[in-house]
């Protein structure tokens, strides 16, 4: 069951806090500037304007693409996910279409989340299902702020504007960070990304502590006239040790386009979804217990 953090185990897990260095060393946004530096102040002003522009928004639409590639002992595992959605903020209601691809295997699902239910449609079987009502709070808890509350993500970036550069691009305002991962900003920003894309807080502490960030490119694009967030693009590379002393290399890219702030259409759940059979979502603990063979057997079972 994918909301956003459903990519959690397809390419790895959480990341370790890299040893923070004094500053980053490899791009226009990397030299850590003082709080009074004009470039730093400009990036801060752009971000604050962006926060104010979308604070209190009652709806939005997003289109997200996540790609991950992990190399362990010379073998590569890859996955990708695209997710197009519409969000009504209060009461929280989401409609989204998700396409997952893992090692060449593709799956699709359309879903609706409301205050009382989570409903899924499988285009391959043309069948609806709904999650047990008792499990709906878990679904909501798995949602990423990148989906439902982008302003919270912008606020998390605010403490690190000193390492961002600012400029304009095709009539938009842009702030950007390019770094080697050796500074506090890269470590904090990458960890926040991994909380949404891989659920790193659920990993063992030793795995989290093994993470070392190698590079991060982070760009935020805002509408010049309104200040509203248009796009977030983040590409990172890091190492992580699920097996102590045997690091895996993870490359991740995340692109999110935002639109229709306060203009998203009402979300109406189809009647056939409301009357669909109830199912219990598979959590990672159960999948780990079943193993690959058990999961294959489960998938092949007749309904």
PDB file of C-alpha atoms in Angstrom:
ATOM      1  CA  UNK A   1       0.000   0.000   0.000  1.00  0.00           C
ATOM      2  CA  UNK A   2       1.732   3.101  -1.216  1.00  0.00           C
ATOM      3  CA  UNK A   3       0.900   6.577  -0.102  1.00  0.00           C
ATOM      4  CA  UNK A   4       4.309   8.114  -0.444  1.00  0.00           C
ATOM      5  CA  UNK A   5       6.489   6.379   2.040  1.00  0.00           C
ATOM      6  CA  UNK A   6       5.520   3.063   0.459  1.00  0.00           C
ATOM      7  CA  UNK A   7       8.853   3.037  -1.366  1.00  0.00           C
ATOM      8  CA  UNK A   8      10.460   2.366   1.952  1.00  0.00           C
ATOM      9  CA  UNK A   9      12.090  -0.971   1.328  1.00  0.00           C
ATOM     10  CA  UNK A  10      12.416  -1.161  -2.400  1.00  0.00           C
ATOM     11  CA  UNK A  11      15.768   0.511  -2.385  1.00  0.00           C
ATOM     12  CA  UNK A  12      16.969   0.681   1.134  1.00  0.00           C
ATOM     13  CA  UNK A  13      16.267   2.389   4.351  1.00  0.00           C
ATOM     14  CA  UNK A  14      17.215   5.178   6.510  1.00  0.00           C
ATOM     15  CA  UNK A  15      20.342   7.123   6.503  1.00  0.00           C
ATOM     16  CA  UNK A  16      23.037   7.882   8.995  1.00  0.00           C
ATOM     17  CA  UNK A  17      23.994  11.253  10.217  1.00  0.00           C
ATOM     18  CA  UNK A  18      27.135  12.086   8.378  1.00  0.00           C
ATOM     19  CA  UNK A  19      29.849  13.792  10.329  1.00  0.00           C
ATOM     20  CA  UNK A  20      29.106  17.459   9.823  1.00  0.00           C
ATOM     21  CA  UNK A  21      31.904  19.506   8.318  1.00  0.00           C
ATOM     22  CA  UNK A  22      32.346  23.258   8.404  1.00  0.00           C
ATOM     23  CA  UNK A  23      30.867  23.846   4.962  1.00  0.00           C
ATOM     24  CA  UNK A  24      30.154  22.365   1.567  1.00  0.00           C
ATOM     25  CA  UNK A  25      32.738  22.562  -1.147  1.00  0.00           C
ATOM     26  CA  UNK A  26      31.583  22.203  -4.689  1.00  0.00           C
ATOM     27  CA  UNK A  27      28.992  24.493  -6.217  1.00  0.00           C
ATOM     28  CA  UNK A  28      27.488  27.953  -6.345  1.00  0.00           C
ATOM     29  CA  UNK A  29      25.390  27.412  -3.244  1.00  0.00           C
ATOM     30  CA  UNK A  30      27.907  25.577  -1.206  1.00  0.00           C
ATOM     31  CA  UNK A  31      29.986  28.099   0.624  1.00  0.00           C
ATOM     32  CA  UNK A  32      28.285  28.683   3.920  1.00  0.00           C
ATOM     33  CA  UNK A  33      27.577  32.384   4.182  1.00  0.00           C
ATOM     34  CA  UNK A  34      26.999  34.618   7.139  1.00  0.00           C
ATOM     35  CA  UNK A  35      23.484  35.560   8.176  1.00  0.00           C
ATOM     36  CA  UNK A  36      24.022  39.092   6.816  1.00  0.00           C
ATOM     37  CA  UNK A  37      25.423  37.990   3.457  1.00  0.00           C
ATOM     38  CA  UNK A  38      23.214  39.516   0.687  1.00  0.00           C
ATOM     39  CA  UNK A  39      22.985  36.219  -1.232  1.00  0.00           C
ATOM     40  CA  UNK A  40      21.983  34.346   1.901  1.00  0.00           C
ATOM     41  CA  UNK A  41      19.403  36.977   2.776  1.00  0.00           C
ATOM     42  CA  UNK A  42      17.966  36.820  -0.740  1.00  0.00           C
ATOM     43  CA  UNK A  43      17.486  33.043  -0.564  1.00  0.00           C
ATOM     44  CA  UNK A  44      15.931  33.426   2.871  1.00  0.00           C
ATOM     45  CA  UNK A  45      13.565  36.129   1.628  1.00  0.00           C
ATOM     46  CA  UNK A  46      12.470  34.032  -1.350  1.00  0.00           C
ATOM     47  CA  UNK A  47      11.792  31.036   0.874  1.00  0.00           C
ATOM     48  CA  UNK A  48       9.887  33.089   3.456  1.00  0.00           C
ATOM     49  CA  UNK A  49       7.783  34.580   0.693  1.00  0.00           C
ATOM     50  CA  UNK A  50       7.085  31.050  -0.566  1.00  0.00           C
ATOM     51  CA  UNK A  51       6.002  29.933   2.883  1.00  0.00           C
ATOM     52  CA  UNK A  52       3.614  32.850   3.282  1.00  0.00           C
ATOM     53  CA  UNK A  53       2.210  32.331  -0.224  1.00  0.00           C
ATOM     54  CA  UNK A  54       1.028  28.764   0.453  1.00  0.00           C
ATOM     55  CA  UNK A  55       0.383  28.922   4.185  1.00  0.00           C
ATOM     56  CA  UNK A  56      -3.286  28.268   4.812  1.00  0.00           C
ATOM     57  CA  UNK A  57      -3.919  26.847   1.338  1.00  0.00           C
ATOM     58  CA  UNK A  58      -7.067  24.724   1.349  1.00  0.00           C
ATOM     59  CA  UNK A  59      -6.218  22.552  -1.680  1.00  0.00           C
ATOM     60  CA  UNK A  60      -3.475  21.710  -4.172  1.00  0.00           C
ATOM     61  CA  UNK A  61      -2.409  19.230  -6.822  1.00  0.00           C
ATOM     62  CA  UNK A  62       0.952  17.491  -7.153  1.00  0.00           C
ATOM     63  CA  UNK A  63       2.807  15.270  -9.607  1.00  0.00           C
ATOM     64  CA  UNK A  64       5.712  13.354  -8.116  1.00  0.00           C
ATOM     65  CA  UNK A  65       8.425  11.126  -9.575  1.00  0.00           C
ATOM     66  CA  UNK A  66      10.803   9.196  -7.319  1.00  0.00           C
ATOM     67  CA  UNK A  67      13.703   7.087  -8.587  1.00  0.00           C
ATOM     68  CA  UNK A  68      16.091   5.015  -6.497  1.00  0.00           C
ATOM     69  CA  UNK A  69      19.052   2.867  -7.451  1.00  0.00           C
ATOM     70  CA  UNK A  70      21.011   0.867  -4.904  1.00  0.00           C
ATOM     71  CA  UNK A  71      24.288  -0.953  -5.580  1.00  0.00           C
ATOM     72  CA  UNK A  72      25.388  -3.671  -3.145  1.00  0.00           C
ATOM     73  CA  UNK A  73      28.324  -6.005  -3.823  1.00  0.00           C
ATOM     74  CA  UNK A  74      28.254  -4.991  -7.473  1.00  0.00           C
ATOM     75  CA  UNK A  75      24.563  -5.800  -7.917  1.00  0.00           C
ATOM     76  CA  UNK A  76      22.058  -3.065  -8.728  1.00  0.00           C
ATOM     77  CA  UNK A  77      18.480  -2.830  -7.474  1.00  0.00           C
ATOM     78  CA  UNK A  78      16.263  -0.152  -8.964  1.00  0.00           C
ATOM     79  CA  UNK A  79      12.777   1.195  -8.445  1.00  0.00           C
ATOM     80  CA  UNK A  80      10.696   4.126  -9.547  1.00  0.00           C
ATOM     81  CA  UNK A  81       7.366   5.587  -8.543  1.00  0.00           C
ATOM     82  CA  UNK A  82       5.176   8.228 -10.106  1.00  0.00           C
ATOM     83  CA  UNK A  83       2.297   9.658  -8.145  1.00  0.00           C
ATOM     84  CA  UNK A  84      -0.258  12.231  -9.341  1.00  0.00           C
ATOM     85  CA  UNK A  85      -2.642  13.522  -6.752  1.00  0.00           C
ATOM     86  CA  UNK A  86      -5.164  16.094  -5.606  1.00  0.00           C
ATOM     87  CA  UNK A  87      -5.417  17.198  -1.967  1.00  0.00           C
ATOM     88  CA  UNK A  88      -8.174  18.882   0.032  1.00  0.00           C
ATOM     89  CA  UNK A  89      -6.529  20.003   3.261  1.00  0.00           C
ATOM     90  CA  UNK A  90      -9.455  20.060   5.729  1.00  0.00           C
ATOM     91  CA  UNK A  91     -10.897  17.582   6.243  1.00  0.00           C
ATOM     92  CA  UNK A  92      -7.938  15.765   4.706  1.00  0.00           C
ATOM     93  CA  UNK A  93      -9.050  14.132   1.455  1.00  0.00           C
ATOM     94  CA  UNK A  94      -6.742  12.795  -1.235  1.00  0.00           C
ATOM     95  CA  UNK A  95      -7.214  11.292  -4.668  1.00  0.00           C
ATOM     96  CA  UNK A  96      -4.115   9.878  -6.347  1.00  0.00           C
ATOM     97  CA  UNK A  97      -2.882   7.548  -9.072  1.00  0.00           C
ATOM     98  CA  UNK A  98       0.360   5.679  -8.421  1.00  0.00           C
ATOM     99  CA  UNK A  99       2.607   3.671 -10.714  1.00  0.00           C
ATOM    100  CA  UNK A 100       5.368   1.592  -9.117  1.00  0.00           C
ATOM    101  CA  UNK A 101       8.145  -0.180 -10.968  1.00  0.00           C
ATOM    102  CA  UNK A 102      10.568  -2.502  -9.181  1.00  0.00           C
ATOM    103  CA  UNK A 103      13.243  -4.342 -11.168  1.00  0.00           C
ATOM    104  CA  UNK A 104      11.111  -4.200 -14.297  1.00  0.00           C
ATOM    105  CA  UNK A 105       7.877  -5.265 -12.603  1.00  0.00           C
ATOM    106  CA  UNK A 106       5.172  -2.617 -12.802  1.00  0.00           C
ATOM    107  CA  UNK A 107       2.029  -2.140 -10.719  1.00  0.00           C
ATOM    108  CA  UNK A 108      -0.618   0.566 -10.654  1.00  0.00           C
ATOM    109  CA  UNK A 109      -3.236   1.654  -8.163  1.00  0.00           C
ATOM    110  CA  UNK A 110      -5.747   4.483  -7.858  1.00  0.00           C
ATOM    111  CA  UNK A 111      -6.652   5.473  -4.330  1.00  0.00           C
ATOM    112  CA  UNK A 112      -8.834   7.775  -2.263  1.00  0.00           C
ATOM    113  CA  UNK A 113      -8.241   8.778   1.327  1.00  0.00           C
ATOM    114  CA  UNK A 114     -10.998  10.446   3.334  1.00  0.00           C
ATOM    115  CA  UNK A 115     -11.622  11.120   7.003  1.00  0.00           C
ATOM    116  CA  UNK A 116     -13.229   7.692   7.324  1.00  0.00           C
ATOM    117  CA  UNK A 117     -11.688   5.422   4.731  1.00  0.00           C
ATOM    118  CA  UNK A 118      -8.918   4.465   2.337  1.00  0.00           C
ATOM    119  CA  UNK A 119     -10.093   2.992  -0.959  1.00  0.00           C
ATOM    120  CA  UNK A 120      -8.005   1.394  -3.709  1.00  0.00           C
ATOM    121  CA  UNK A 121      -8.698   0.468  -7.324  1.00  0.00           C
ATOM    122  CA  UNK A 122      -6.484  -2.004  -9.179  1.00  0.00           C
ATOM    123  CA  UNK A 123      -6.681  -1.315 -12.942  1.00  0.00           C
ATOM    124  CA  UNK A 124      -5.252  -4.768 -13.744  1.00  0.00           C
ATOM    125  CA  UNK A 125      -8.130  -6.590 -12.051  1.00  0.00           C
ATOM    126  CA  UNK A 126     -10.664  -3.758 -12.291  1.00  0.00           C
ATOM    127  CA  UNK A 127     -11.452  -4.370  -8.646  1.00  0.00           C
ATOM    128  CA  UNK A 128     -11.988  -2.050  -5.672  1.00  0.00           C
ATOM    129  CA  UNK A 129     -10.964  -2.724  -2.094  1.00  0.00           C
ATOM    130  CA  UNK A 130     -10.983  -0.705   1.097  1.00  0.00           C
ATOM    131  CA  UNK A 131      -8.723  -0.805   4.115  1.00  0.00           C
ATOM    132  CA  UNK A 132     -10.146  -1.790   7.469  1.00  0.00           C
ATOM    133  CA  UNK A 133     -11.415   1.300   9.245  1.00  0.00           C
ATOM    134  CA  UNK A 134      -9.082   0.616  12.165  1.00  0.00           C
ATOM    135  CA  UNK A 135      -6.100   0.864   9.791  1.00  0.00           C
ATOM    136  CA  UNK A 136      -6.990   4.253   8.293  1.00  0.00           C
ATOM    137  CA  UNK A 137      -5.059   6.222  10.961  1.00  0.00           C
ATOM    138  CA  UNK A 138      -1.923   4.275   9.998  1.00  0.00           C
ATOM    139  CA  UNK A 139      -2.428   5.239   6.376  1.00  0.00           C
ATOM    140  CA  UNK A 140      -2.719   8.902   7.361  1.00  0.00           C
ATOM    141  CA  UNK A 141       0.379   8.623   9.524  1.00  0.00           C
ATOM    142  CA  UNK A 142       2.345   7.322   6.537  1.00  0.00           C
ATOM    143  CA  UNK A 143       1.607  10.396   4.448  1.00  0.00           C
ATOM    144  CA  UNK A 144       4.470  12.719   3.637  1.00  0.00           C
ATOM    145  CA  UNK A 145       4.346  16.456   4.177  1.00  0.00           C
ATOM    146  CA  UNK A 146       5.629  16.734   0.611  1.00  0.00           C
ATOM    147  CA  UNK A 147       2.134  15.572  -0.377  1.00  0.00           C
ATOM    148  CA  UNK A 148      -0.245  17.076   2.121  1.00  0.00           C
ATOM    149  CA  UNK A 149       1.608  19.988   3.741  1.00  0.00           C
ATOM    150  CA  UNK A 150       4.406  21.352   1.533  1.00  0.00           C
ATOM    151  CA  UNK A 151       4.627  24.469   3.702  1.00  0.00           C
ATOM    152  CA  UNK A 152       5.966  22.300   6.545  1.00  0.00           C
ATOM    153  CA  UNK A 153       8.744  21.061   4.267  1.00  0.00           C
ATOM    154  CA  UNK A 154       9.622  24.628   3.322  1.00  0.00           C
ATOM    155  CA  UNK A 155       9.813  25.552   6.989  1.00  0.00           C
ATOM    156  CA  UNK A 156      12.260  22.692   7.576  1.00  0.00           C
ATOM    157  CA  UNK A 157      14.545  24.148   4.901  1.00  0.00           C
ATOM    158  CA  UNK A 158      14.468  27.666   6.358  1.00  0.00           C
ATOM    159  CA  UNK A 159      17.331  27.114   8.874  1.00  0.00           C
ATOM    160  CA  UNK A 160      19.685  26.211   5.993  1.00  0.00           C
ATOM    161  CA  UNK A 161      19.152  29.107   3.572  1.00  0.00           C
ATOM    162  CA  UNK A 162      22.713  30.326   4.246  1.00  0.00           C
ATOM    163  CA  UNK A 163      23.999  27.580   1.918  1.00  0.00           C
ATOM    164  CA  UNK A 164      21.465  28.237  -0.837  1.00  0.00           C
ATOM    165  CA  UNK A 165      22.012  30.483  -3.829  1.00  0.00           C
ATOM    166  CA  UNK A 166      19.187  32.475  -5.384  1.00  0.00           C
ATOM    167  CA  UNK A 167      18.339  33.589  -8.893  1.00  0.00           C
ATOM    168  CA  UNK A 168      15.674  33.612 -11.584  1.00  0.00           C
ATOM    169  CA  UNK A 169      14.770  31.110 -14.256  1.00  0.00           C
ATOM    170  CA  UNK A 170      12.140  31.503 -16.993  1.00  0.00           C
ATOM    171  CA  UNK A 171      10.177  34.041 -15.005  1.00  0.00           C
ATOM    172  CA  UNK A 172      10.424  32.091 -11.754  1.00  0.00           C
ATOM    173  CA  UNK A 173      12.386  32.640  -8.551  1.00  0.00           C
ATOM    174  CA  UNK A 174      14.852  29.878  -7.732  1.00  0.00           C
ATOM    175  CA  UNK A 175      16.878  28.934  -4.680  1.00  0.00           C
ATOM    176  CA  UNK A 176      19.377  26.124  -5.015  1.00  0.00           C
ATOM    177  CA  UNK A 177      21.909  24.094  -3.032  1.00  0.00           C
ATOM    178  CA  UNK A 178      24.699  22.050  -4.616  1.00  0.00           C
ATOM    179  CA  UNK A 179      27.049  20.303  -2.234  1.00  0.00           C
ATOM    180  CA  UNK A 180      29.297  17.356  -1.513  1.00  0.00           C
ATOM    181  CA  UNK A 181      27.329  16.341   1.562  1.00  0.00           C
ATOM    182  CA  UNK A 182      30.051  17.323   4.004  1.00  0.00           C
ATOM    183  CA  UNK A 183      28.036  20.006   5.815  1.00  0.00           C
ATOM    184  CA  UNK A 184      25.200  20.041   8.316  1.00  0.00           C
ATOM    185  CA  UNK A 185      22.735  21.373   5.759  1.00  0.00           C
ATOM    186  CA  UNK A 186      23.185  18.472   3.333  1.00  0.00           C
ATOM    187  CA  UNK A 187      22.927  15.921   6.103  1.00  0.00           C
ATOM    188  CA  UNK A 188      19.729  17.445   7.513  1.00  0.00           C
ATOM    189  CA  UNK A 189      18.088  17.964   4.124  1.00  0.00           C
ATOM    190  CA  UNK A 190      18.874  14.441   2.893  1.00  0.00           C
ATOM    191  CA  UNK A 191      17.618  12.874   6.104  1.00  0.00           C
ATOM    192  CA  UNK A 192      14.358  14.737   5.806  1.00  0.00           C
ATOM    193  CA  UNK A 193      13.979  13.496   2.234  1.00  0.00           C
ATOM    194  CA  UNK A 194      14.640   9.910   3.309  1.00  0.00           C
ATOM    195  CA  UNK A 195      12.025  10.084   6.044  1.00  0.00           C
ATOM    196  CA  UNK A 196       9.435  10.565   3.320  1.00  0.00           C
ATOM    197  CA  UNK A 197      10.844   8.288   0.636  1.00  0.00           C
ATOM    198  CA  UNK A 198      12.262   5.446   2.738  1.00  0.00           C
ATOM    199  CA  UNK A 199      10.876   5.721   6.254  1.00  0.00           C
ATOM    200  CA  UNK A 200      14.358   5.895   7.756  1.00  0.00           C
ATOM    201  CA  UNK A 201      13.136   6.484  11.304  1.00  0.00           C
ATOM    202  CA  UNK A 202      11.904   2.885  11.319  1.00  0.00           C
ATOM    203  CA  UNK A 203      15.372   1.476  10.667  1.00  0.00           C
ATOM    204  CA  UNK A 204      17.721   0.232  13.333  1.00  0.00           C
ATOM    205  CA  UNK A 205      19.903   2.919  14.858  1.00  0.00           C
ATOM    206  CA  UNK A 206      23.061   1.221  13.605  1.00  0.00           C
ATOM    207  CA  UNK A 207      21.769   1.381  10.031  1.00  0.00           C
ATOM    208  CA  UNK A 208      20.762   5.022  10.395  1.00  0.00           C
ATOM    209  CA  UNK A 209      24.127   5.869  11.880  1.00  0.00           C
ATOM    210  CA  UNK A 210      25.959   4.256   8.969  1.00  0.00           C
ATOM    211  CA  UNK A 211      24.623   6.748   6.429  1.00  0.00           C
ATOM    212  CA  UNK A 212      27.155   9.032   4.794  1.00  0.00           C
ATOM    213  CA  UNK A 213      25.959  11.654   2.314  1.00  0.00           C
ATOM    214  CA  UNK A 214      28.171  12.040  -0.762  1.00  0.00           C
ATOM    215  CA  UNK A 215      26.305  14.734  -2.683  1.00  0.00           C
ATOM    216  CA  UNK A 216      23.072  16.705  -2.790  1.00  0.00           C
ATOM    217  CA  UNK A 217      21.508  18.981  -5.400  1.00  0.00           C
ATOM    218  CA  UNK A 218      18.353  20.671  -4.092  1.00  0.00           C
ATOM    219  CA  UNK A 219      16.330  23.191  -6.087  1.00  0.00           C
ATOM    220  CA  UNK A 220      13.092  25.003  -5.255  1.00  0.00           C
ATOM    221  CA  UNK A 221      11.246  26.976  -7.929  1.00  0.00           C
ATOM    222  CA  UNK A 222       8.591  29.558  -7.038  1.00  0.00           C
ATOM    223  CA  UNK A 223       6.154  31.539  -9.159  1.00  0.00           C
ATOM    224  CA  UNK A 224       7.567  35.042  -9.428  1.00  0.00           C
ATOM    225  CA  UNK A 225       4.238  36.872  -9.179  1.00  0.00           C
ATOM    226  CA  UNK A 226       2.566  34.855  -6.424  1.00  0.00           C
ATOM    227  CA  UNK A 227       5.569  33.319  -4.638  1.00  0.00           C
ATOM    228  CA  UNK A 228       3.853  29.933  -4.680  1.00  0.00           C
ATOM    229  CA  UNK A 229       5.942  26.773  -4.865  1.00  0.00           C
ATOM    230  CA  UNK A 230       5.999  25.323  -8.389  1.00  0.00           C
ATOM    231  CA  UNK A 231       8.610  22.587  -8.233  1.00  0.00           C
ATOM    232  CA  UNK A 232      11.006  20.796  -5.911  1.00  0.00           C
ATOM    233  CA  UNK A 233      13.907  18.807  -7.366  1.00  0.00           C
ATOM    234  CA  UNK A 234      16.309  16.889  -5.115  1.00  0.00           C
ATOM    235  CA  UNK A 235      19.038  14.487  -6.242  1.00  0.00           C
ATOM    236  CA  UNK A 236      21.303  12.812  -3.727  1.00  0.00           C
ATOM    237  CA  UNK A 237      23.873  10.064  -3.328  1.00  0.00           C
ATOM    238  CA  UNK A 238      24.830   8.344  -0.106  1.00  0.00           C
ATOM    239  CA  UNK A 239      26.135   5.112   1.367  1.00  0.00           C
ATOM    240  CA  UNK A 240      24.287   3.003   3.920  1.00  0.00           C
ATOM    241  CA  UNK A 241      25.274  -0.190   5.731  1.00  0.00           C
ATOM    242  CA  UNK A 242      22.513  -2.717   6.245  1.00  0.00           C
ATOM    243  CA  UNK A 243      25.325  -5.213   6.730  1.00  0.00           C
ATOM    244  CA  UNK A 244      27.996  -3.663   9.013  1.00  0.00           C
ATOM    245  CA  UNK A 245      31.183  -2.983   7.114  1.00  0.00           C
ATOM    246  CA  UNK A 246      29.514  -3.594   3.742  1.00  0.00           C
ATOM    247  CA  UNK A 247      28.186  -0.257   2.485  1.00  0.00           C
ATOM    248  CA  UNK A 248      25.574   0.021  -0.250  1.00  0.00           C
ATOM    249  CA  UNK A 249      25.442   3.070  -2.502  1.00  0.00           C
ATOM    250  CA  UNK A 250      22.048   4.708  -2.953  1.00  0.00           C
ATOM    251  CA  UNK A 251      21.246   7.238  -5.658  1.00  0.00           C
ATOM    252  CA  UNK A 252      17.886   8.953  -5.301  1.00  0.00           C
ATOM    253  CA  UNK A 253      16.067  11.607  -7.293  1.00  0.00           C
ATOM    254  CA  UNK A 254      12.770  13.220  -6.326  1.00  0.00           C
ATOM    255  CA  UNK A 255      10.837  15.697  -8.456  1.00  0.00           C
ATOM    256  CA  UNK A 256       7.518  17.196  -7.363  1.00  0.00           C
ATOM    257  CA  UNK A 257       5.459  19.658  -9.382  1.00  0.00           C
ATOM    258  CA  UNK A 258       2.819  21.650  -7.496  1.00  0.00           C
ATOM    259  CA  UNK A 259      -0.175  23.385  -9.055  1.00  0.00           C
ATOM    260  CA  UNK A 260      -3.765  24.565  -8.525  1.00  0.00           C
ATOM    261  CA  UNK A 261      -3.161  26.016  -5.089  1.00  0.00           C
ATOM    262  CA  UNK A 262      -6.653  26.677  -3.666  1.00  0.00           C
ATOM    263  CA  UNK A 263      -8.152  25.545  -6.989  1.00  0.00           C
ATOM    264  CA  UNK A 264      -8.260  21.736  -6.776  1.00  0.00           C
ATOM    265  CA  UNK A 265     -11.588  20.194  -7.752  1.00  0.00           C
ATOM    266  CA  UNK A 266     -13.781  18.527  -5.105  1.00  0.00           C
ATOM    267  CA  UNK A 267     -12.921  14.857  -4.477  1.00  0.00           C
ATOM    268  CA  UNK A 268     -15.808  12.391  -4.642  1.00  0.00           C
ATOM    269  CA  UNK A 269     -15.290   8.722  -3.757  1.00  0.00           C
ATOM    270  CA  UNK A 270     -17.108   6.360  -6.172  1.00  0.00           C
ATOM    271  CA  UNK A 271     -19.983   4.409  -4.626  1.00  0.00           C
ATOM    272  CA  UNK A 272     -18.457   1.070  -5.685  1.00  0.00           C
ATOM    273  CA  UNK A 273     -15.394   1.933  -3.617  1.00  0.00           C
ATOM    274  CA  UNK A 274     -17.442   2.537  -0.479  1.00  0.00           C
ATOM    275  CA  UNK A 275     -19.012  -0.917  -0.758  1.00  0.00           C
ATOM    276  CA  UNK A 276     -15.809  -2.778  -1.677  1.00  0.00           C
ATOM    277  CA  UNK A 277     -14.446  -5.742   0.343  1.00  0.00           C
ATOM    278  CA  UNK A 278     -12.295  -4.797   3.323  1.00  0.00           C
ATOM    279  CA  UNK A 279      -8.636  -5.785   3.303  1.00  0.00           C
ATOM    280  CA  UNK A 280      -5.790  -5.682   5.798  1.00  0.00           C
ATOM    281  CA  UNK A 281      -2.766  -3.828   4.375  1.00  0.00           C
ATOM    282  CA  UNK A 282       0.547  -5.634   4.417  1.00  0.00           C
ATOM    283  CA  UNK A 283       3.052  -3.958   6.709  1.00  0.00           C
ATOM    284  CA  UNK A 284       6.798  -4.386   6.354  1.00  0.00           C
ATOM    285  CA  UNK A 285       7.061  -6.648   9.393  1.00  0.00           C
ATOM    286  CA  UNK A 286       4.690  -9.154   7.817  1.00  0.00           C
ATOM    287  CA  UNK A 287       6.435  -8.969   4.438  1.00  0.00           C
ATOM    288  CA  UNK A 288       9.793  -9.601   6.091  1.00  0.00           C
ATOM    289  CA  UNK A 289       8.347 -12.562   7.978  1.00  0.00           C
ATOM    290  CA  UNK A 290       6.852 -14.077   4.829  1.00  0.00           C
ATOM    291  CA  UNK A 291       9.989 -13.646   2.749  1.00  0.00           C
ATOM    292  CA  UNK A 292      10.042 -13.651  -1.053  1.00  0.00           C
ATOM    293  CA  UNK A 293       8.550 -17.136  -1.450  1.00  0.00           C
ATOM    294  CA  UNK A 294       5.793 -16.413   1.034  1.00  0.00           C
ATOM    295  CA  UNK A 295       4.924 -13.175  -0.729  1.00  0.00           C
ATOM    296  CA  UNK A 296       4.760 -14.969  -4.080  1.00  0.00           C
ATOM    297  CA  UNK A 297       2.463 -17.608  -2.601  1.00  0.00           C
ATOM    298  CA  UNK A 298       0.264 -14.903  -1.138  1.00  0.00           C
ATOM    299  CA  UNK A 299       0.050 -13.056  -4.450  1.00  0.00           C
ATOM    300  CA  UNK A 300      -0.879 -16.277  -6.262  1.00  0.00           C
ATOM    301  CA  UNK A 301      -3.677 -17.175  -3.845  1.00  0.00           C
ATOM    302  CA  UNK A 302      -7.178 -17.082  -5.230  1.00  0.00           C
ATOM    303  CA  UNK A 303      -9.335 -14.295  -3.717  1.00  0.00           C
TER     304      UNK A 303
END
